[in-house]
Coordinates of C-alpha atoms (C1' of nucleotides) in Angstrom, one line a residue:
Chain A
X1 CA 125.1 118.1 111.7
X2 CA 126.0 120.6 108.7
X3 CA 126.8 123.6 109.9
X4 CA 125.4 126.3 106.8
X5 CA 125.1 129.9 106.7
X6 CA 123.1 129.5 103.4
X7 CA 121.6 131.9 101.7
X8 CA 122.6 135.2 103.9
X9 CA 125.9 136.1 102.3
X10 CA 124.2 136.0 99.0
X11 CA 121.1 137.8 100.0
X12 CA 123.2 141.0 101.3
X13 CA 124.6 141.6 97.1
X14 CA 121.7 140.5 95.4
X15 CA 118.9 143.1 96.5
X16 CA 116.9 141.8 93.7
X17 CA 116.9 138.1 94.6
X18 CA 113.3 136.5 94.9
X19 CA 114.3 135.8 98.5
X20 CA 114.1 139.6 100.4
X21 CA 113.4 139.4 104.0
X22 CA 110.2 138.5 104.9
X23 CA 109.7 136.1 102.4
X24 CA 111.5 132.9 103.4
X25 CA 108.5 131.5 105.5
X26 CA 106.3 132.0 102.6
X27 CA 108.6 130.3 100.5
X28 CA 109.4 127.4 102.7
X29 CA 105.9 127.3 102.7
X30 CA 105.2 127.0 98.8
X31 CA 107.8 124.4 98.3
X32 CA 107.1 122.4 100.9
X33 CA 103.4 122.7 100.0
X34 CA 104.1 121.7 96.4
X35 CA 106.1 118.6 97.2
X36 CA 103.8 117.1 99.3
X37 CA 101.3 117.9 96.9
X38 CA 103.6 116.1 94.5
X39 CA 104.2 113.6 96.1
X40 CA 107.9 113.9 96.8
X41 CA 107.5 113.8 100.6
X42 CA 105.6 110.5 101.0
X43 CA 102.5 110.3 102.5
X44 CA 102.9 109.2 106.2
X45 CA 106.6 109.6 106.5
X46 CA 108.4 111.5 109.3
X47 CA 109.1 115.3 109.1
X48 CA 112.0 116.2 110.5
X49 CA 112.8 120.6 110.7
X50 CA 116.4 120.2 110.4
X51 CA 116.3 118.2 107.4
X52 CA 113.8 120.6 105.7
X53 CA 115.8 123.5 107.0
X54 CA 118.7 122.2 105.3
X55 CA 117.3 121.3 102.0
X56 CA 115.8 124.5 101.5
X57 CA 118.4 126.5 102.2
X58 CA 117.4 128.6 105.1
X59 CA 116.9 128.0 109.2
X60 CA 114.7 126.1 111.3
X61 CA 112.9 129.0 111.9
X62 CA 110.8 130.1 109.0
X63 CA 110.6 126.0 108.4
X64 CA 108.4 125.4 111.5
X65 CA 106.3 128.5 110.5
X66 CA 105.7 127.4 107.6
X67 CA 104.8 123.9 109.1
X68 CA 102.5 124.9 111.6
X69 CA 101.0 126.5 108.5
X70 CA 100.9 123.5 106.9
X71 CA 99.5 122.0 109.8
X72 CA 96.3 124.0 110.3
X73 CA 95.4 123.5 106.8
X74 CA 96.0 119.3 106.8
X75 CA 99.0 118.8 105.0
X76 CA 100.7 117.7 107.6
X77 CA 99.3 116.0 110.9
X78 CA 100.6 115.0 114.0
X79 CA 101.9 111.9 114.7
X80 CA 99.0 110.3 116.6
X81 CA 100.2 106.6 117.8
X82 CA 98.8 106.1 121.0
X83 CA 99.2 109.1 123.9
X84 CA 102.6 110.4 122.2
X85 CA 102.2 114.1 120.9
X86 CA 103.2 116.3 118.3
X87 CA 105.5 114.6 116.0
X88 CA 105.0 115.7 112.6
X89 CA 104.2 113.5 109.6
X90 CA 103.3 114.1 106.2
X91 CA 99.0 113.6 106.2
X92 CA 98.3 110.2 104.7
X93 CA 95.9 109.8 101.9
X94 CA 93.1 107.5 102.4
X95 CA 89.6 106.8 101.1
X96 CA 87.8 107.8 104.6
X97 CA 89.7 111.0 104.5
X98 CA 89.5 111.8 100.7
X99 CA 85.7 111.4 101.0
X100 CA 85.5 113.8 104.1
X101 CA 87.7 116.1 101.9
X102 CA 85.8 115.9 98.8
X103 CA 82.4 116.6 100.9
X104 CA 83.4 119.4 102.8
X105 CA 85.1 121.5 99.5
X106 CA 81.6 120.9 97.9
X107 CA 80.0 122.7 100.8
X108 CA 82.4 125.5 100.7
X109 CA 82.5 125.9 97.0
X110 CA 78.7 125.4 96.8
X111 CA 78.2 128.4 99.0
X112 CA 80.0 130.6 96.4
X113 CA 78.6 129.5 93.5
X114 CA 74.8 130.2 95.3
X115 CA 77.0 133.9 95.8
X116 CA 77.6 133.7 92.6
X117 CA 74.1 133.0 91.2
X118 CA 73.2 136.5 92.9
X119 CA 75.4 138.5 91.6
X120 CA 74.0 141.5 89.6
X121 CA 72.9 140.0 86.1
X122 CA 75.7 141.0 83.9
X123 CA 78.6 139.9 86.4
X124 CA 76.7 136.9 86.6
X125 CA 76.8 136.8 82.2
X126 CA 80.4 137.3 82.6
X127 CA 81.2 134.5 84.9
X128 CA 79.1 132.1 82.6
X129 CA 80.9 132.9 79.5
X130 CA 84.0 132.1 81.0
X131 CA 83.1 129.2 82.4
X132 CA 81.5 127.9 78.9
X133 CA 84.7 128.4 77.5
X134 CA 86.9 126.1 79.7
X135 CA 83.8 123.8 80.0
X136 CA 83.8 123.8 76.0
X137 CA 87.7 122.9 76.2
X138 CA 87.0 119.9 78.6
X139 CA 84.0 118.9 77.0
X140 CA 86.4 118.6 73.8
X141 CA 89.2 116.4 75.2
X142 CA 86.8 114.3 76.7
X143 CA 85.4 113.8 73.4
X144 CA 88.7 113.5 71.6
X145 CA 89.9 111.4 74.2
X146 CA 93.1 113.2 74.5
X147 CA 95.2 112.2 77.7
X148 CA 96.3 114.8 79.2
X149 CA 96.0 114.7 83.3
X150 CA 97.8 118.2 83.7
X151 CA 95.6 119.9 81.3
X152 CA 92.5 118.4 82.5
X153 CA 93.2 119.5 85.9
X154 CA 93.9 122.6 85.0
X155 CA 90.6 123.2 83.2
X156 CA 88.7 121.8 86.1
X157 CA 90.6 123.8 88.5
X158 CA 90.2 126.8 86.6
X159 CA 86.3 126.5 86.3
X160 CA 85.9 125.9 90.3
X161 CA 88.8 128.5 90.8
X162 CA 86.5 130.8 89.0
X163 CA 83.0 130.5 90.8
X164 CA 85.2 131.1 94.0
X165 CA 86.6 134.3 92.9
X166 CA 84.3 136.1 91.6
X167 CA 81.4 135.9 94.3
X168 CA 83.7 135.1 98.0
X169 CA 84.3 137.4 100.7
X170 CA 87.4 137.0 102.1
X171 CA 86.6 134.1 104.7
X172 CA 85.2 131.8 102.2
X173 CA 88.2 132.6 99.7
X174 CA 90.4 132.0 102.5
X175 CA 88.9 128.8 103.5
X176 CA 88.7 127.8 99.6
X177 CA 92.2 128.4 99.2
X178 CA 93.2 126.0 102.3
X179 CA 91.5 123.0 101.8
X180 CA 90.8 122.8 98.0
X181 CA 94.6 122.2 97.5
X182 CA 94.6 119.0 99.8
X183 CA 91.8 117.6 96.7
X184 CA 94.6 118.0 94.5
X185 CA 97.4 115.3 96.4
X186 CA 94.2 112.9 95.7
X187 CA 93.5 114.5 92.3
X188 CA 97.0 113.9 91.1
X189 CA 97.1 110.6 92.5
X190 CA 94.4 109.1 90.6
X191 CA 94.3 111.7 87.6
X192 CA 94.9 109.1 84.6
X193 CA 92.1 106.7 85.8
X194 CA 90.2 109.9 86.9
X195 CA 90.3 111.2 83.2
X196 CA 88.4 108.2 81.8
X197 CA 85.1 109.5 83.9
X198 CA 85.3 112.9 82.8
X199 CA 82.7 113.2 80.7
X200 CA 80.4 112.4 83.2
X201 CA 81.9 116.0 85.3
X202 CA 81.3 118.1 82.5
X203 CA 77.8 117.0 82.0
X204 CA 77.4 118.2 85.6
X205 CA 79.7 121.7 84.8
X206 CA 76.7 122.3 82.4
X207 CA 74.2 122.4 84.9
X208 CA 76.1 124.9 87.2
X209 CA 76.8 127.1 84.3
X210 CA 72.8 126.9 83.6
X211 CA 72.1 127.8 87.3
X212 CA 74.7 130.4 87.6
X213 CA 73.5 131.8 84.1
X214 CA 69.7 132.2 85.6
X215 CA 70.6 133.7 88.3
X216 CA 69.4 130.5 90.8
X217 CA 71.3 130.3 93.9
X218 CA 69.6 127.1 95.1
X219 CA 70.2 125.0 91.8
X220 CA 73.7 126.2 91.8
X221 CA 74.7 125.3 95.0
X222 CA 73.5 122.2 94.5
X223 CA 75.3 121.7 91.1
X224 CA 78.4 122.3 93.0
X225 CA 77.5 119.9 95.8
X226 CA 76.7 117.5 93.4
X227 CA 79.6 117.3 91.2
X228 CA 82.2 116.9 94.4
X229 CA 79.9 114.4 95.9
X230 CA 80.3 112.4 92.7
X231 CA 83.6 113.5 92.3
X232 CA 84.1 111.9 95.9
X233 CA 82.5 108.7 94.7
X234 CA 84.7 108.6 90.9
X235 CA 87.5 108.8 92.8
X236 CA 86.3 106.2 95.8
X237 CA 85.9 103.5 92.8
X238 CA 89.6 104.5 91.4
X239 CA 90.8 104.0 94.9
X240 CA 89.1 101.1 95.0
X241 CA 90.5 99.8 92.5
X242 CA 94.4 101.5 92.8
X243 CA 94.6 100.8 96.3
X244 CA 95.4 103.2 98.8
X245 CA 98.5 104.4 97.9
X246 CA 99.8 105.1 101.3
X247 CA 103.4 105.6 99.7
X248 CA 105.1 105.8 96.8
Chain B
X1 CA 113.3 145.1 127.0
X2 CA 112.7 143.5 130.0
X3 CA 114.6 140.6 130.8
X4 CA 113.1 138.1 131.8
X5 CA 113.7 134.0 132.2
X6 CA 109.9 133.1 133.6
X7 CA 109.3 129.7 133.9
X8 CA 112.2 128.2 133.3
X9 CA 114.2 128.1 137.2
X10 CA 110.0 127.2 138.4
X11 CA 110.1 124.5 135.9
X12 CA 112.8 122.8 137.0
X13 CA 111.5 122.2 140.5
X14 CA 107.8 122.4 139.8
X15 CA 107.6 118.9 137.5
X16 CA 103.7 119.3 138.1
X17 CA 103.5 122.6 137.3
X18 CA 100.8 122.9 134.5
X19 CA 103.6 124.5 131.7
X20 CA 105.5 121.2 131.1
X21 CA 107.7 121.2 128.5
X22 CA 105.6 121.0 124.7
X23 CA 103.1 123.1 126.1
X24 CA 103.8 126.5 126.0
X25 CA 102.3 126.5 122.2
X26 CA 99.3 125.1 123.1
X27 CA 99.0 127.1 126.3
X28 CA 99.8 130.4 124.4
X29 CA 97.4 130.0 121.8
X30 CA 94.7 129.2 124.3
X31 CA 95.0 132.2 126.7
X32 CA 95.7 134.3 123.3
X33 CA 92.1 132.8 121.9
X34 CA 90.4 133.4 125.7
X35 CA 91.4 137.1 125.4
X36 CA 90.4 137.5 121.8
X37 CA 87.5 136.0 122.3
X38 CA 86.6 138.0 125.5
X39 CA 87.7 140.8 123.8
X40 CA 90.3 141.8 126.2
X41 CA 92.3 142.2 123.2
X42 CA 90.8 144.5 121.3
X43 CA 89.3 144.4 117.4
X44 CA 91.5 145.9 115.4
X45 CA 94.2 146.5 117.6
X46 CA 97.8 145.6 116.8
X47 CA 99.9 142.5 117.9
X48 CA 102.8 143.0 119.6
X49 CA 104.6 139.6 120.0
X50 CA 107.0 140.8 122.5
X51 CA 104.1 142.4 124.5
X52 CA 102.6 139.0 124.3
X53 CA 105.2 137.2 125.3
X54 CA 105.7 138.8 127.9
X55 CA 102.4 139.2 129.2
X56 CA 102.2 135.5 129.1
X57 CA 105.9 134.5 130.6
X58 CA 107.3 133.2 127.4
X59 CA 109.5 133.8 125.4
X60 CA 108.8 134.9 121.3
X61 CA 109.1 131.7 120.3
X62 CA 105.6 129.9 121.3
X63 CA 103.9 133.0 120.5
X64 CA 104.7 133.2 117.0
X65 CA 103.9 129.8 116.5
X66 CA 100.4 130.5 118.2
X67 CA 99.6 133.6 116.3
X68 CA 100.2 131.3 113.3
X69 CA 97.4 129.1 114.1
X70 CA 95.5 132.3 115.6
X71 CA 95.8 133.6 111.9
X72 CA 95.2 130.6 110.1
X73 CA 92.0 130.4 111.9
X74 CA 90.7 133.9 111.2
X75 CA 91.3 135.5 114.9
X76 CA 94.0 137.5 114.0
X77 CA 95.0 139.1 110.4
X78 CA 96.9 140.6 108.3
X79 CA 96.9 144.9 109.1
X80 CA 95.9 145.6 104.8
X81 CA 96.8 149.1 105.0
X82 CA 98.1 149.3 101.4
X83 CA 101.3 147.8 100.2
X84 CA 102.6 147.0 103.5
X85 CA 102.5 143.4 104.7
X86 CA 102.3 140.8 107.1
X87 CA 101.6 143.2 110.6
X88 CA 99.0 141.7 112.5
X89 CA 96.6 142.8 114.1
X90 CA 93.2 141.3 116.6
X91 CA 90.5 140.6 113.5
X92 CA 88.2 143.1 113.3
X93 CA 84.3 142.3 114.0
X94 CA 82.1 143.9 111.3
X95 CA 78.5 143.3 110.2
X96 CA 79.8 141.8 106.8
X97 CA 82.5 139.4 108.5
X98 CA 79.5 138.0 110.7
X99 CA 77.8 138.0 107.9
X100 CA 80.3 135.6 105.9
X101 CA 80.9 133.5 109.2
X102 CA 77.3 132.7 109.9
X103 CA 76.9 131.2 106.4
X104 CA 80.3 129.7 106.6
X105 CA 79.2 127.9 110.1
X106 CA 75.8 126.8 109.0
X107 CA 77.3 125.0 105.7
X108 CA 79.7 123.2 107.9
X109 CA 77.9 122.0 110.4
X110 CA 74.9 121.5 108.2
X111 CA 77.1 118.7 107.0
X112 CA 77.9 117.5 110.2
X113 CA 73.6 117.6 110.5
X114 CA 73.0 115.2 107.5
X115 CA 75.5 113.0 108.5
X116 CA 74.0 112.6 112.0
X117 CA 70.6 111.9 110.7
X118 CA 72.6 109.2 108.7
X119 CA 73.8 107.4 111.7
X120 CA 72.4 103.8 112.5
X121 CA 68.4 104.8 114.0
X122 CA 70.0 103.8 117.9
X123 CA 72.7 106.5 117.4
X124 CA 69.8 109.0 116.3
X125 CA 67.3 108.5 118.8
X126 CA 70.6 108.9 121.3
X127 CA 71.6 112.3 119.9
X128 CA 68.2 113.5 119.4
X129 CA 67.5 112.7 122.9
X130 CA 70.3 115.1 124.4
X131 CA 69.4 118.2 121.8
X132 CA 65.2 118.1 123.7
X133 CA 67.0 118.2 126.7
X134 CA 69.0 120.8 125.6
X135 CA 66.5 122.5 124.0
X136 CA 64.0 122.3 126.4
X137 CA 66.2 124.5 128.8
X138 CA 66.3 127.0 126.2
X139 CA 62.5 127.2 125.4
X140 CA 61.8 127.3 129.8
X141 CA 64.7 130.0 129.3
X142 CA 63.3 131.5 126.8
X143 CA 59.8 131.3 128.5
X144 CA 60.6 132.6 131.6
X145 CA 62.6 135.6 130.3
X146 CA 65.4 134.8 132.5
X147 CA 68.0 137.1 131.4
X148 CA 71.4 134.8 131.8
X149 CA 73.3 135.5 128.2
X150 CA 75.8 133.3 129.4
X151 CA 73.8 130.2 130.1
X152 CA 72.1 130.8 127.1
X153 CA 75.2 130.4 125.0
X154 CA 76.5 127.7 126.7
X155 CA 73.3 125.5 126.1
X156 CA 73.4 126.5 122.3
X157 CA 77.0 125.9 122.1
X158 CA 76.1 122.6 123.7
X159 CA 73.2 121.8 121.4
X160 CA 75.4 122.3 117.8
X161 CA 78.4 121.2 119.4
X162 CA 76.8 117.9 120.2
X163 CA 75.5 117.6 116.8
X164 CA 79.2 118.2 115.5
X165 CA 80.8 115.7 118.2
X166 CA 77.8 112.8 116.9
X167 CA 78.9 112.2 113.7
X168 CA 81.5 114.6 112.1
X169 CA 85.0 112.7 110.8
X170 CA 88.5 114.4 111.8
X171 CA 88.9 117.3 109.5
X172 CA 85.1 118.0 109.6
X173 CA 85.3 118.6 114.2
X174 CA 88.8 120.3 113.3
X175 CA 87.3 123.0 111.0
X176 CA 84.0 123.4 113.1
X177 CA 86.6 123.6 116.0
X178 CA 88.1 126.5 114.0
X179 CA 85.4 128.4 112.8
X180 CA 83.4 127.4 114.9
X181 CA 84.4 130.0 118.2
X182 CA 84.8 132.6 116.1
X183 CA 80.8 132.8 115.8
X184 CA 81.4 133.7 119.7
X185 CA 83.2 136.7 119.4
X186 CA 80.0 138.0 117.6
X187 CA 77.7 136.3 120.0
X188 CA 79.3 137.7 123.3
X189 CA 79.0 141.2 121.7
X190 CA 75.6 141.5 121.4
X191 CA 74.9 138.4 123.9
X192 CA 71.9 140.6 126.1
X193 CA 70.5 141.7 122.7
X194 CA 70.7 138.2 120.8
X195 CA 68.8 136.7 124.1
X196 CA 65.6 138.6 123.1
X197 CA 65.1 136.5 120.1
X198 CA 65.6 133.2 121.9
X199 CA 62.4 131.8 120.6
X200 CA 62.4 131.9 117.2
X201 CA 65.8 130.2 117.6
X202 CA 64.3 127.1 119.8
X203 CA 61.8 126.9 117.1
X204 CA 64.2 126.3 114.7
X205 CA 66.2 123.5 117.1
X206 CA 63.2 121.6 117.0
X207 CA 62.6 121.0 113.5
X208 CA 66.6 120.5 113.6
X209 CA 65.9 117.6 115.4
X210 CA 62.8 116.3 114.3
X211 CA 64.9 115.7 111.1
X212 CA 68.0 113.9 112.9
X213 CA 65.4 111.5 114.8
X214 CA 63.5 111.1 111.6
X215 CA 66.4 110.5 109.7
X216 CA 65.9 113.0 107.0
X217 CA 69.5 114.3 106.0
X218 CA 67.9 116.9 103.8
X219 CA 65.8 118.7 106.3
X220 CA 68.6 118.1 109.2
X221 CA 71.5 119.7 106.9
X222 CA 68.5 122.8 105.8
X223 CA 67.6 123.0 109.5
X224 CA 71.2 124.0 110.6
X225 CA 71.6 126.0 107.6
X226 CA 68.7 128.2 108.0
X227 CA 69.4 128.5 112.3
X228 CA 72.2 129.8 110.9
X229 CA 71.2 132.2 108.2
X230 CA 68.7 133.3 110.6
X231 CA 71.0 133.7 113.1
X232 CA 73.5 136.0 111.1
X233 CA 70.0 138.1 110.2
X234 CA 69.1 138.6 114.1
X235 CA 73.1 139.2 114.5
X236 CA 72.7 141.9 111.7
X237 CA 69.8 143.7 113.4
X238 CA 71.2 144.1 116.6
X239 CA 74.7 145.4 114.8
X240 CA 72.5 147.9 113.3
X241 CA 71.1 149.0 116.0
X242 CA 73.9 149.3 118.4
X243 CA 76.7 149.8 115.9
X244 CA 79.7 148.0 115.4
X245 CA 81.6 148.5 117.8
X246 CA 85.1 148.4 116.9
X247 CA 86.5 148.7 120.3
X248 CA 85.8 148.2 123.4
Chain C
dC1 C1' 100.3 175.1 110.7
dT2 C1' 101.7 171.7 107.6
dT3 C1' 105.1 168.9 105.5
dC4 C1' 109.4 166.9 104.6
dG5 C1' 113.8 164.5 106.0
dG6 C1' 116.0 161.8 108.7
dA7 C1' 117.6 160.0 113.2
dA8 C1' 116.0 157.1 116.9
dA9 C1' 113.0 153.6 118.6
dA10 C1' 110.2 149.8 118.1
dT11 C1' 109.1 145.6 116.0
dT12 C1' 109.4 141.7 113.2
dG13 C1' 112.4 138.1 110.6
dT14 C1' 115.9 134.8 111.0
dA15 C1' 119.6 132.0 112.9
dT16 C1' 121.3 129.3 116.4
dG17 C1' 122.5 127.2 121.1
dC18 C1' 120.9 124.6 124.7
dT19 C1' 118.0 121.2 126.9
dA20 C1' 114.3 117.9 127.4
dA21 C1' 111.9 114.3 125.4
dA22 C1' 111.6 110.5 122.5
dT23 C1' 113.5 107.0 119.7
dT24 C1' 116.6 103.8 118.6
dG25 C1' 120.2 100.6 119.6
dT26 C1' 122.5 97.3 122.7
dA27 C1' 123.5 94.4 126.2
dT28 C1' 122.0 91.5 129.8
dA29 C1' 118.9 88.5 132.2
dC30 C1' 115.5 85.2 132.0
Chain D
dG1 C1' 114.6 83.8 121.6
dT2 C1' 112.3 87.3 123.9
dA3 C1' 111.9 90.8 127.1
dT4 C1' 113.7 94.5 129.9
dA5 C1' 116.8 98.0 131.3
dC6 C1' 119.7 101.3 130.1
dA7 C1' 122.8 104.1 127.2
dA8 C1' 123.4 106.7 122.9
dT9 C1' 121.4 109.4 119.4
dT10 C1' 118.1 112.1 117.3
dT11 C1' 114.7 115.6 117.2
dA12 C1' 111.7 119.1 118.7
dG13 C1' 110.7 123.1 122.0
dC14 C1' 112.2 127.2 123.7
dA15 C1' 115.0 131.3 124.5
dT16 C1' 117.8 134.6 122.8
dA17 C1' 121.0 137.3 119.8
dC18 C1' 121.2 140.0 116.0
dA19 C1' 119.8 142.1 111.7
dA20 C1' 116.6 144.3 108.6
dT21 C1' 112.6 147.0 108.3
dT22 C1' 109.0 149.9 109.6
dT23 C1' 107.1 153.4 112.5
dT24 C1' 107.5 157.3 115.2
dC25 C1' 109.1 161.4 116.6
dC26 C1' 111.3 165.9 116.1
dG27 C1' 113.1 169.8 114.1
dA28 C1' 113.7 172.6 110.2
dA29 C1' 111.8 174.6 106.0
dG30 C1' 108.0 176.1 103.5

DNA sequence: CTTCGGAAAATTGTATGCTAAATTGTATAC
DNA sequence: GTATACAATTTAGCATACAATTTTCCGAAG
């Protein structure tokens, strides 16, 4: 095996590097997050520490933190072939699970936007506005047809990103931040075929926004639960269609 | 520090001891849970992982890796105070936590309602059969006034657990297993005040399961929710009235 | 008595060696 | 050709050394 001393030496001069003590877990985390999210550590393939350890420049040690991390939060699963334990994998992507997913976010998110809706009247007027103007921007490259998966996602996430913050405690932000990421690796997946249908999400955006606006909890919860159940059921026909793409 | 090299000579001899090897994670995070939950570890207080690990016979190692998942999960957080990061500490128990958790519970297992009123009319009738029994031994409990706060939570437990186990997919049980204890912490603190109430809360099981055999998703999923909201109002009262108490 | 500076102690972050478990590869018997 | 046993290799679990940082404690100054 390589033997490295990576980034120590380094670290000592360069005070103002990114990478101060205390931060490498964190970081391990981040990257690794965003390339399974990406897609650059296939779904279902092996994890293995050392080799992680090694390509991002630091020990084993902040690498299996930052895995367990991963772990708890569904990125990464264990490796569950009959009776053997704990070997790590990268969490496949399939319909079952991607429905599962796509219901349980709506439940969470739903529950903030009903915290939302009560909210004192003019925080609530705030929140709207915004969300009118990314709605607005969706609702115009749906009509203009304009591809753009990144952007779109970006919008959308933006708008649910949005509900969240302004009305969750800290549990229900917490919880929002774990597992509305793991929509994303399905998101991304699908996005161009996704795209095609969104017209269909704004038209249910509106309603939220109208709920949120007047100050009903009920209606906007539902709104919420609404659009991820059909956003469960969009991407269910992509994947449908696609396949499952177990790898890539 | 003491130094100490616990298990390891026993190990070697004791094949059948209970601390094989791959198990001092799980076993760690398990006792840690027990005395969080028990609150032999105190709200509030601070982590010590060499304490830990030495209370428990292990080395640093395991225990990091279970305070991981501890924080992931909500037990243990993150000591705010301002600026400074990353030193845990047991999760404090406050009236607006519960309040957050309650809601948080009753949305997911409110899902976990609806899609066990969804099962095939056999698989109902099943389930809805073991919550009476269940809830019968509440309502004589309740009835009778027998004071027994623990029996009483184990047959609740039992009753929304059972709903959980019925119909829930794999990251639905994982995040009701999560969140799901953390509800106890609350509950054993104000266990003798909670039992008072008992039965309002068995009127509440029954519609619960009047829905699942019925097969109305709606009412079972609003059912859980509202035991839950409820619950998290009766919770409120007694923190009121006794105080939160931080410590022990 | 309070506050400030700074040394000492405590505590966490990180790397790494060692060992057990698990997987893979290989040879041999059937 | 397949199955089984066994050896070699890989990988994860754990302990531990050490370093960087934070906290605590103490004395001097105000």
């Amino acid at each position: 095996m390589t033997r490295y001393r990576p980034i120590k030496a380094k670290l000592r001069k360069d005070k103002s590097a990114t990478a101060e003590r205390g931060n490498r877990v964190r970081s391990a985390y981040q990257q690794l997050r965003e390339l399974i999210v990406h897609g650059r550590l296939a779904p279902g393939s092996r994890i293995i520490e050392a080799d992680l350890s090694h390509r991002l420049g630091v020990s084993r040690t902040p690498v299996r933190d930052a895995l367990r991390w991963l772990q708890q939060e569904g990125f990464v699963a264990g490796n569950s072939r009959t009776g053997v334990k704990s070997r790590l994998v990268v969490a496949p992507l399939t319909k079952e699970d991607a429905r599962e997913l796509y219901w349980i976010v709506g439940r969470i998110e739903g529950l903030a936007a009903r915290k939302a809706a009560e909210l004192e009247p003019s925080a609530r007027a705030a929140l709207a506005k915004r969300l009118r103007t990314l709605s607005d921007r969706l609702r115009g490259m749906a009509r203009t047809g304009r591809r753009d998966p990144k952007r779109v996602f970006e919008l959308d996430r933006s708008f649910h990103r949005n509900i969240v913050e302004a009305s969750a405690g800290p549990r229900l932000l917490a919880l929002h931040n774990a597992i509305q990421p793991q929509a994303e690796r399905y998101w991304r997946l699908y996005a161009s075929a996704i795209v095609d249908q969104l017209a269909t999400s704004v038209a249910e955006h509106a309603r939220i926004i109208r709920a949120i606006a007047g100050g009903d909890g009920d209606a906007a919860e539902h709104g919420v639960e609404v659009n991820w159940q059909n956003g469960a059921q969009r991407l269910g026909s992509v994947i449908d269609t696609l396949g499952e793409r177990g790898s890539w």
